Amino acid sequence: MMRTAVCLVLGLVVLVLVGWGVGALWTSIVGSGEEELMRGLAEQRTPTLTAIARAVTWAGSLWLLVPLALACCVLLVRAGLPRQAAAVALSLAGASLIADLVKVLVGRPRPPVEHLQTVTGPSFPSAHSSQAGAFWFSLVLAMQSVGVAPTRVRWAVALAALIVLAVALSRVYLGVHYPSDVIAGVVLGAGWAVYVCACVGEMGRPSRKAHR
């Protein structure tokens, strides 16, 4: 248990440092290079697309994901799958923390276009994209770890990818993030989920010393 906790903390620190380094490098190289893209996209907004984006973006919000994660964790524990429940909870919580820390370290301003959703804090990376990537993919990894049929897992992967992509696109459309913000968010969130599931999965395996 202690070894797993140390691995999780170290992994979190590494991802924060990587996110910080990539974010600082990208913003220094690109500068305002993505601003024209954001302005062009803002000119293409329509009432219908705006309504869809505002609805879809909730799939990456903690206001929705926290209750969903709690419900999933309860169901997993009742099904005798406490490690999978822990992986889902740690994936979402860690992804949110990583995104918040990297935001502060990079300090990238929000895009200079009208924001169609109220936001606070820096832009890089997108917390919604990070949280969506972590939560939805952690559910898929939980399914895979308990031996769900490969066909169903593939469908779950496709659905998770579609949800995460939709959340990422909605954040850019709403004018609250640059494309690079959401890409970084998805990579950090999904990467953290994979790492967490690998670490937590080791908890249930006997150590090599036990076989000697």
mmCIF file of C-alpha atoms in Angstrom:
data_model
loop_
_atom_site.group_PDB
_atom_site.id
_atom_site.type_symbol
_atom_site.label_atom_id
_atom_site.label_comp_id
_atom_site.label_asym_id
_atom_site.label_seq_id
_atom_site.Cartn_x
_atom_site.Cartn_y
_atom_site.Cartn_z
ATOM 1 C CA MET A 1 0.000 0.000 0.000
ATOM 2 C CA MET A 2 2.786 2.441 0.927
ATOM 3 C CA ARG A 3 4.700 1.577 -2.248
ATOM 4 C CA THR A 4 1.595 2.293 -4.343
ATOM 5 C CA ALA A 5 1.036 5.627 -2.595
ATOM 6 C CA VAL A 6 4.648 6.662 -3.234
ATOM 7 C CA CYS A 7 4.382 5.663 -6.903
ATOM 8 C CA LEU A 8 1.182 7.684 -7.287
ATOM 9 C CA VAL A 9 2.705 10.782 -5.708
ATOM 10 C CA LEU A 10 5.836 10.504 -7.829
ATOM 11 C CA GLY A 11 3.763 10.017 -10.970
ATOM 12 C CA LEU A 12 1.664 13.056 -10.150
ATOM 13 C CA VAL A 13 4.763 15.195 -9.596
ATOM 14 C CA VAL A 14 6.305 14.004 -12.866
ATOM 15 C CA LEU A 15 3.161 14.803 -14.852
ATOM 16 C CA VAL A 16 2.946 18.259 -13.291
ATOM 17 C CA LEU A 17 6.573 18.947 -14.203
ATOM 18 C CA VAL A 18 6.091 17.608 -17.733
ATOM 19 C CA GLY A 19 2.944 19.676 -18.170
ATOM 20 C CA TRP A 20 4.730 22.743 -16.881
ATOM 21 C CA GLY A 21 7.713 22.230 -19.181
ATOM 22 C CA VAL A 22 5.627 21.553 -22.283
ATOM 23 C CA GLY A 23 3.275 24.437 -21.522
ATOM 24 C CA ALA A 24 6.059 26.936 -20.947
ATOM 25 C CA LEU A 25 7.903 25.814 -24.079
ATOM 26 C CA TRP A 26 4.812 25.849 -26.262
ATOM 27 C CA THR A 27 3.617 29.284 -25.163
ATOM 28 C CA SER A 28 7.095 30.751 -25.636
ATOM 29 C CA ILE A 29 7.376 29.326 -29.163
ATOM 30 C CA VAL A 30 3.829 29.902 -30.372
ATOM 31 C CA GLY A 31 3.108 33.084 -28.458
ATOM 32 C CA SER A 32 -0.084 34.525 -29.941
ATOM 33 C CA GLY A 33 -0.026 32.175 -32.918
ATOM 34 C CA GLU A 34 -3.315 30.528 -31.996
ATOM 35 C CA GLU A 35 -5.204 33.790 -31.522
ATOM 36 C CA GLU A 36 -6.153 34.158 -35.192
ATOM 37 C CA LEU A 37 -7.548 30.637 -35.179
ATOM 38 C CA MET A 38 -9.678 31.475 -32.141
ATOM 39 C CA ARG A 39 -10.967 34.687 -33.727
ATOM 40 C CA GLY A 40 -11.858 32.858 -36.917
ATOM 41 C CA LEU A 41 -13.707 30.178 -34.978
ATOM 42 C CA ALA A 42 -15.602 32.783 -32.955
ATOM 43 C CA GLU A 43 -16.946 34.241 -36.206
ATOM 44 C CA GLN A 44 -18.478 30.863 -37.124
ATOM 45 C CA ARG A 45 -20.605 30.514 -33.996
ATOM 46 C CA THR A 46 -24.327 29.818 -34.323
ATOM 47 C CA PRO A 47 -27.068 29.602 -31.662
ATOM 48 C CA THR A 48 -27.504 25.860 -32.305
ATOM 49 C CA LEU A 49 -23.809 25.028 -32.064
ATOM 50 C CA THR A 50 -23.489 27.191 -28.966
ATOM 51 C CA ALA A 51 -26.333 25.344 -27.247
ATOM 52 C CA ILE A 52 -24.761 21.984 -28.132
ATOM 53 C CA ALA A 53 -21.313 23.071 -26.900
ATOM 54 C CA ARG A 54 -22.730 24.352 -23.614
ATOM 55 C CA ALA A 55 -24.463 21.010 -23.037
ATOM 56 C CA VAL A 56 -21.557 18.798 -24.128
ATOM 57 C CA THR A 57 -18.984 20.633 -22.016
ATOM 58 C CA TRP A 58 -20.688 19.359 -18.848
ATOM 59 C CA ALA A 59 -19.234 15.904 -19.577
ATOM 60 C CA GLY A 60 -15.911 17.325 -18.377
ATOM 61 C CA SER A 61 -17.189 19.347 -15.433
ATOM 62 C CA LEU A 62 -16.600 18.289 -11.845
ATOM 63 C CA TRP A 63 -20.203 19.227 -11.084
ATOM 64 C CA LEU A 64 -21.230 16.208 -13.170
ATOM 65 C CA LEU A 65 -18.177 13.959 -12.919
ATOM 66 C CA VAL A 66 -17.887 13.909 -9.118
ATOM 67 C CA PRO A 67 -21.428 12.540 -8.574
ATOM 68 C CA LEU A 68 -20.916 10.116 -11.458
ATOM 69 C CA ALA A 69 -17.611 8.945 -10.035
ATOM 70 C CA LEU A 70 -19.154 8.454 -6.590
ATOM 71 C CA ALA A 71 -21.982 6.397 -8.070
ATOM 72 C CA CYS A 72 -19.560 4.301 -10.129
ATOM 73 C CA CYS A 73 -17.301 3.737 -7.128
ATOM 74 C CA VAL A 74 -20.219 2.578 -4.994
ATOM 75 C CA LEU A 75 -21.318 0.144 -7.703
ATOM 76 C CA LEU A 76 -17.783 -1.164 -8.165
ATOM 77 C CA VAL A 77 -17.273 -1.704 -4.427
ATOM 78 C CA ARG A 78 -20.593 -3.515 -4.136
ATOM 79 C CA ALA A 79 -19.540 -5.700 -7.054
ATOM 80 C CA GLY A 80 -16.395 -6.659 -5.130
ATOM 81 C CA LEU A 81 -14.078 -4.458 -7.179
ATOM 82 C CA PRO A 82 -12.540 -2.015 -4.662
ATOM 83 C CA ARG A 83 -9.294 -1.549 -6.621
ATOM 84 C CA GLN A 84 -11.184 -0.492 -9.718
ATOM 85 C CA ALA A 85 -13.248 1.906 -7.613
ATOM 86 C CA ALA A 86 -10.075 3.402 -6.162
ATOM 87 C CA ALA A 87 -8.595 3.779 -9.641
ATOM 88 C CA VAL A 88 -11.616 5.708 -10.912
ATOM 89 C CA ALA A 89 -11.644 8.042 -7.885
ATOM 90 C CA LEU A 90 -7.894 8.647 -7.938
ATOM 91 C CA SER A 91 -7.906 9.223 -11.698
ATOM 92 C CA LEU A 92 -10.472 12.007 -11.509
ATOM 93 C CA ALA A 93 -9.069 13.639 -8.367
ATOM 94 C CA GLY A 94 -5.481 13.492 -9.580
ATOM 95 C CA ALA A 95 -6.292 14.832 -13.045
ATOM 96 C CA SER A 96 -8.069 17.815 -11.530
ATOM 97 C CA LEU A 97 -5.124 18.529 -9.234
ATOM 98 C CA ILE A 98 -2.564 18.160 -12.034
ATOM 99 C CA ALA A 99 -4.483 20.555 -14.280
ATOM 100 C CA ASP A 100 -4.829 23.147 -11.509
ATOM 101 C CA LEU A 101 -1.132 23.007 -10.616
ATOM 102 C CA VAL A 102 0.043 23.235 -14.219
ATOM 103 C CA LYS A 103 -2.311 26.168 -14.822
ATOM 104 C CA VAL A 104 -0.661 28.119 -12.027
ATOM 105 C CA LEU A 105 2.867 27.224 -13.152
ATOM 106 C CA VAL A 106 2.337 28.073 -16.836
ATOM 107 C CA GLY A 107 0.024 31.055 -16.308
ATOM 108 C CA ARG A 108 -1.218 31.319 -19.894
ATOM 109 C CA PRO A 109 -3.948 33.972 -20.400
ATOM 110 C CA ARG A 110 -7.313 32.949 -21.810
ATOM 111 C CA PRO A 111 -8.008 33.459 -25.547
ATOM 112 C CA PRO A 112 -8.845 37.095 -26.465
ATOM 113 C CA VAL A 113 -12.329 36.292 -27.751
ATOM 114 C CA GLU A 114 -15.776 36.384 -26.183
ATOM 115 C CA HIS A 115 -16.083 33.644 -23.586
ATOM 116 C CA LEU A 116 -19.423 31.869 -23.834
ATOM 117 C CA GLN A 117 -18.930 30.350 -20.402
ATOM 118 C CA THR A 118 -17.782 31.937 -17.172
ATOM 119 C CA VAL A 119 -14.196 30.909 -16.398
ATOM 120 C CA THR A 120 -11.481 31.900 -13.961
ATOM 121 C CA GLY A 121 -7.767 31.266 -13.805
ATOM 122 C CA PRO A 122 -5.165 30.573 -16.509
ATOM 123 C CA SER A 123 -5.828 28.735 -19.752
ATOM 124 C CA PHE A 124 -3.208 25.950 -20.052
ATOM 125 C CA PRO A 125 -4.151 23.130 -19.763
ATOM 126 C CA SER A 126 -7.915 22.628 -20.034
ATOM 127 C CA ALA A 127 -9.155 21.192 -16.740
ATOM 128 C CA HIS A 128 -12.399 19.996 -18.352
ATOM 129 C CA SER A 129 -10.437 18.051 -20.981
ATOM 130 C CA SER A 130 -8.085 16.626 -18.370
ATOM 131 C CA GLN A 131 -10.929 15.544 -16.105
ATOM 132 C CA ALA A 132 -12.891 14.055 -18.990
ATOM 133 C CA GLY A 133 -9.861 12.148 -20.253
ATOM 134 C CA ALA A 134 -9.113 10.773 -16.802
ATOM 135 C CA PHE A 135 -12.641 9.804 -15.785
ATOM 136 C CA TRP A 136 -14.031 8.309 -18.976
ATOM 137 C CA PHE A 137 -10.892 6.360 -19.814
ATOM 138 C CA SER A 138 -10.514 5.125 -16.236
ATOM 139 C CA LEU A 139 -13.955 3.542 -16.586
ATOM 140 C CA VAL A 140 -12.817 1.779 -19.752
ATOM 141 C CA LEU A 141 -9.653 0.562 -18.033
ATOM 142 C CA ALA A 142 -11.750 -0.706 -15.120
ATOM 143 C CA MET A 143 -13.901 -2.681 -17.564
ATOM 144 C CA GLN A 144 -10.831 -4.139 -19.224
ATOM 145 C CA SER A 145 -9.241 -5.163 -15.930
ATOM 146 C CA VAL A 146 -12.237 -7.284 -14.900
ATOM 147 C CA GLY A 147 -12.347 -9.262 -18.131
ATOM 148 C CA VAL A 148 -15.219 -7.614 -19.990
ATOM 149 C CA ALA A 149 -15.589 -8.980 -23.530
ATOM 150 C CA PRO A 150 -13.093 -7.348 -25.933
ATOM 151 C CA THR A 151 -15.897 -6.263 -28.282
ATOM 152 C CA ARG A 152 -17.624 -4.343 -25.495
ATOM 153 C CA VAL A 153 -14.327 -2.810 -24.405
ATOM 154 C CA ARG A 154 -13.691 -1.583 -27.952
ATOM 155 C CA TRP A 155 -17.128 0.018 -28.051
ATOM 156 C CA ALA A 156 -16.461 1.588 -24.659
ATOM 157 C CA VAL A 157 -13.122 2.971 -25.882
ATOM 158 C CA ALA A 158 -14.825 4.491 -28.920
ATOM 159 C CA LEU A 159 -17.564 6.035 -26.776
ATOM 160 C CA ALA A 160 -15.074 7.401 -24.237
ATOM 161 C CA ALA A 161 -12.941 8.874 -27.018
ATOM 162 C CA LEU A 162 -16.007 10.493 -28.576
ATOM 163 C CA ILE A 163 -17.057 12.054 -25.261
ATOM 164 C CA VAL A 164 -13.576 13.356 -24.513
ATOM 165 C CA LEU A 165 -13.193 14.760 -28.041
ATOM 166 C CA ALA A 166 -16.578 16.459 -27.780
ATOM 167 C CA VAL A 167 -15.621 18.058 -24.461
ATOM 168 C CA ALA A 168 -12.303 19.266 -25.871
ATOM 169 C CA LEU A 169 -13.940 20.775 -28.943
ATOM 170 C CA SER A 170 -16.614 22.438 -26.826
ATOM 171 C CA ARG A 171 -13.988 24.219 -24.730
ATOM 172 C CA VAL A 172 -12.350 25.657 -27.836
ATOM 173 C CA TYR A 173 -15.694 26.583 -29.405
ATOM 174 C CA LEU A 174 -16.813 28.382 -26.246
ATOM 175 C CA GLY A 175 -13.690 30.503 -26.505
ATOM 176 C CA VAL A 176 -12.271 29.579 -23.110
ATOM 177 C CA HIS A 177 -9.303 27.504 -24.339
ATOM 178 C CA TYR A 178 -6.820 27.316 -27.180
ATOM 179 C CA PRO A 179 -6.556 24.013 -29.124
ATOM 180 C CA SER A 180 -3.197 23.287 -27.467
ATOM 181 C CA ASP A 181 -4.837 23.685 -24.042
ATOM 182 C CA VAL A 182 -7.346 20.921 -24.675
ATOM 183 C CA ILE A 183 -4.798 18.612 -26.328
ATOM 184 C CA ALA A 184 -2.545 18.934 -23.294
ATOM 185 C CA GLY A 185 -5.505 18.399 -20.993
ATOM 186 C CA VAL A 186 -6.568 15.175 -22.690
ATOM 187 C CA VAL A 187 -3.023 13.797 -22.746
ATOM 188 C CA LEU A 188 -2.397 14.630 -19.083
ATOM 189 C CA GLY A 189 -5.754 13.257 -17.941
ATOM 190 C CA ALA A 190 -5.679 10.054 -19.966
ATOM 191 C CA GLY A 191 -2.007 9.494 -19.162
ATOM 192 C CA TRP A 192 -2.684 9.889 -15.468
ATOM 193 C CA ALA A 193 -5.607 7.445 -15.654
ATOM 194 C CA VAL A 194 -3.445 4.797 -17.323
ATOM 195 C CA TYR A 195 -0.711 5.307 -14.745
ATOM 196 C CA VAL A 196 -3.142 5.131 -11.815
ATOM 197 C CA CYS A 197 -4.774 1.955 -13.087
ATOM 198 C CA ALA A 198 -1.351 0.349 -13.512
ATOM 199 C CA CYS A 199 -0.277 1.336 -9.980
ATOM 200 C CA VAL A 200 -3.519 0.314 -8.299
ATOM 201 C CA GLY A 201 -3.585 -2.924 -10.287
ATOM 202 C CA GLU A 202 -0.282 -3.911 -8.687
ATOM 203 C CA MET A 203 -1.905 -3.728 -5.237
ATOM 204 C CA GLY A 204 -3.789 -6.959 -5.770
ATOM 205 C CA ARG A 205 -0.842 -8.956 -7.065
ATOM 206 C CA PRO A 206 1.343 -11.042 -4.798
ATOM 207 C CA SER A 207 4.913 -9.855 -4.541
ATOM 208 C CA ARG A 208 7.719 -11.967 -5.929
ATOM 209 C CA LYS A 209 9.038 -12.526 -2.419
ATOM 210 C CA ALA A 210 5.840 -14.370 -1.570
ATOM 211 C CA HIS A 211 6.716 -17.080 -4.090
ATOM 212 C CA ARG A 212 10.201 -17.695 -2.765
#
